[in-house]
mmCIF file of C-alpha atoms in Angstrom:
data_model
loop_
_atom_site.group_PDB
_atom_site.id
_atom_site.type_symbol
_atom_site.label_atom_id
_atom_site.label_comp_id
_atom_site.label_asym_id
_atom_site.label_seq_id
_atom_site.Cartn_x
_atom_site.Cartn_y
_atom_site.Cartn_z
ATOM 1 C CA MET S 1 -24.060 -36.062 -23.707
ATOM 2 C CA PHE S 2 -20.657 -33.985 -22.445
ATOM 3 C CA VAL S 3 -16.812 -33.584 -22.648
ATOM 4 C CA ASP S 4 -14.573 -31.971 -20.431
ATOM 5 C CA GLY S 5 -10.988 -30.899 -20.664
ATOM 6 C CA TYR S 6 -8.074 -32.180 -19.389
ATOM 7 C CA ASP S 7 -8.255 -29.544 -16.283
ATOM 8 C CA PHE S 8 -11.494 -31.733 -15.598
ATOM 9 C CA HIS S 9 -13.637 -28.613 -14.631
ATOM 10 C CA ALA S 10 -16.658 -29.294 -15.874
ATOM 11 C CA TYR S 11 -16.157 -33.257 -14.450
ATOM 12 C CA ASN S 12 -15.494 -31.370 -10.456
ATOM 13 C CA ALA S 13 -18.658 -28.727 -11.068
ATOM 14 C CA VAL S 14 -21.026 -31.837 -10.956
ATOM 15 C CA GLY S 15 -19.284 -33.129 -8.313
ATOM 16 C CA PHE S 16 -17.741 -36.770 -10.264
ATOM 17 C CA GLY S 17 -15.313 -38.025 -8.097
ATOM 18 C CA SER S 18 -12.286 -39.847 -9.040
ATOM 19 C CA LEU S 19 -11.341 -43.500 -8.692
ATOM 20 C CA GLY S 20 -9.537 -44.120 -5.370
ATOM 21 C CA GLU S 21 -11.329 -40.477 -4.135
ATOM 22 C CA SER S 22 -13.760 -42.958 -1.445
ATOM 23 C CA MET S 23 -13.255 -45.835 0.015
ATOM 24 C CA ASP S 24 -16.793 -46.064 1.376
ATOM 25 C CA ILE S 25 -17.792 -48.181 -0.935
ATOM 26 C CA SER S 26 -19.563 -51.787 0.185
ATOM 27 C CA ALA S 27 -19.932 -54.468 -3.128
ATOM 28 C CA SER S 28 -23.759 -54.074 -2.332
ATOM 29 C CA ASP S 29 -23.710 -50.589 -3.146
ATOM 30 C CA ILE S 30 -22.204 -51.282 -6.904
ATOM 31 C CA LYS S 31 -24.330 -51.785 -9.951
ATOM 32 C CA MET S 32 -21.604 -53.633 -12.320
ATOM 33 C CA THR S 33 -22.660 -56.013 -15.774
ATOM 34 C CA ALA S 34 -19.898 -57.169 -17.791
ATOM 35 C CA PRO S 35 -20.566 -55.424 -21.452
ATOM 36 C CA GLU S 36 -20.786 -57.300 -24.327
ATOM 37 C CA LEU S 37 -18.424 -57.064 -26.545
ATOM 38 C CA GLY S 38 -19.047 -60.112 -29.182
ATOM 39 C CA GLY S 39 -16.503 -62.381 -27.624
ATOM 40 C CA PHE S 40 -12.911 -63.014 -27.424
ATOM 41 C CA GLY S 41 -12.654 -61.342 -30.109
ATOM 42 C CA GLY S 42 -14.354 -57.971 -29.331
ATOM 43 C CA TRP S 43 -12.821 -58.181 -26.034
ATOM 44 C CA TRP S 44 -9.301 -58.622 -27.714
ATOM 45 C CA LYS S 45 -9.888 -55.504 -29.633
ATOM 46 C CA TYR S 46 -11.388 -53.416 -26.138
ATOM 47 C CA ILE S 47 -7.923 -54.688 -24.358
ATOM 48 C CA SER S 48 -5.355 -53.745 -27.640
ATOM 49 C CA ASN S 49 -7.552 -50.038 -28.161
ATOM 50 C CA VAL S 50 -8.120 -48.960 -24.571
ATOM 51 C CA MET S 51 -4.827 -47.027 -24.095
ATOM 52 C CA SER S 52 -5.301 -44.895 -27.628
ATOM 53 C CA LEU S 53 -8.861 -44.555 -27.229
ATOM 54 C CA SER S 54 -7.989 -43.558 -23.244
ATOM 55 C CA PRO S 55 -8.493 -39.780 -22.654
ATOM 56 C CA VAL S 56 -4.568 -39.209 -22.481
ATOM 57 C CA GLU S 57 -2.664 -34.932 -21.721
ATOM 58 C CA PRO S 58 -0.639 -34.576 -25.072
ATOM 59 C CA GLY S 59 3.148 -34.536 -23.296
ATOM 60 C CA LYS S 60 1.994 -36.220 -20.209
ATOM 61 C CA SER S 61 3.107 -39.988 -19.188
ATOM 62 C CA GLY S 62 2.289 -42.670 -16.836
ATOM 63 C CA PHE S 63 -1.066 -43.343 -15.798
ATOM 64 C CA PRO S 64 -3.898 -40.670 -16.848
ATOM 65 C CA GLU S 65 -6.122 -38.792 -15.355
ATOM 66 C CA GLY S 66 -8.680 -39.382 -17.068
ATOM 67 C CA VAL S 67 -8.734 -42.554 -16.857
ATOM 68 C CA LYS S 68 -9.044 -42.806 -13.130
ATOM 69 C CA ARG S 69 -12.403 -40.120 -13.748
ATOM 70 C CA LEU S 70 -15.895 -41.770 -13.102
ATOM 71 C CA GLY S 71 -19.310 -40.366 -14.744
ATOM 72 C CA GLY S 72 -22.830 -40.145 -14.281
ATOM 73 C CA THR S 73 -25.883 -40.287 -15.786
ATOM 74 C CA PHE S 74 -28.191 -36.836 -15.415
ATOM 75 C CA VAL S 75 -31.563 -36.371 -17.171
ATOM 76 C CA VAL S 76 -32.642 -32.705 -17.853
ATOM 77 C CA LYS S 77 -36.179 -31.060 -18.477
ATOM 78 C CA GLY S 78 -35.378 -27.581 -18.983
ATOM 79 C CA ASN S 79 -32.988 -26.096 -16.431
ATOM 80 C CA ASP S 80 -34.024 -28.782 -13.999
ATOM 81 C CA VAL S 81 -32.125 -31.913 -13.583
ATOM 82 C CA VAL S 82 -34.661 -34.872 -12.989
ATOM 83 C CA TYR S 83 -32.386 -37.663 -12.335
ATOM 84 C CA GLN S 84 -28.286 -37.670 -11.184
ATOM 85 C CA TRP S 85 -26.710 -40.660 -10.647
ATOM 86 C CA TYR S 86 -23.081 -40.631 -9.811
ATOM 87 C CA ASP S 87 -20.526 -43.843 -10.862
ATOM 88 C CA LYS S 88 -18.801 -45.673 -7.816
ATOM 89 C CA VAL S 89 -16.599 -47.547 -9.471
ATOM 90 C CA PRO S 90 -15.425 -47.788 -13.443
ATOM 91 C CA GLY S 91 -18.790 -49.837 -15.445
ATOM 92 C CA ASP S 92 -21.059 -48.675 -12.479
ATOM 93 C CA HIS S 93 -24.359 -46.845 -14.513
ATOM 94 C CA PRO S 94 -27.419 -46.788 -13.749
ATOM 95 C CA ASP S 95 -30.305 -49.235 -14.925
ATOM 96 C CA LEU S 96 -30.759 -48.512 -18.525
ATOM 97 C CA ASN S 97 -34.917 -48.998 -17.671
ATOM 98 C CA ASP S 98 -35.559 -46.451 -14.993
ATOM 99 C CA VAL S 99 -33.613 -43.668 -16.954
ATOM 100 C CA MET S 100 -35.576 -44.164 -19.612
ATOM 101 C CA LYS S 101 -38.898 -44.111 -17.422
ATOM 102 C CA VAL S 102 -37.308 -40.679 -15.771
ATOM 103 C CA VAL S 103 -37.087 -39.440 -19.135
ATOM 104 C CA GLN S 104 -40.443 -41.347 -20.658
ATOM 105 C CA ASP S 105 -42.262 -39.326 -17.413
ATOM 106 C CA ALA S 106 -40.291 -36.048 -17.372
#
């Protein structure tokens, strides 16, 4: 896991993008599944907590920049990146079995 500040220097250094930067995405490029949040109660809790959990810079207002930032997944062995995935949209992520196979083989 890695954490960045409100300047997003680390995100930029690894090439993570921001929502809306690239419109060169087709629906077939995205592998999204709805998270299991425990039924209606879980979804309600998620929706009601989303702003309090969003990375909002102190003293700033409006739509938080951190919410627009996309992440990714890396597997690192020593000094080598042996797997990398860049999210195309929020909720896009690699198949966990694929990632775990790379981890086991690394």
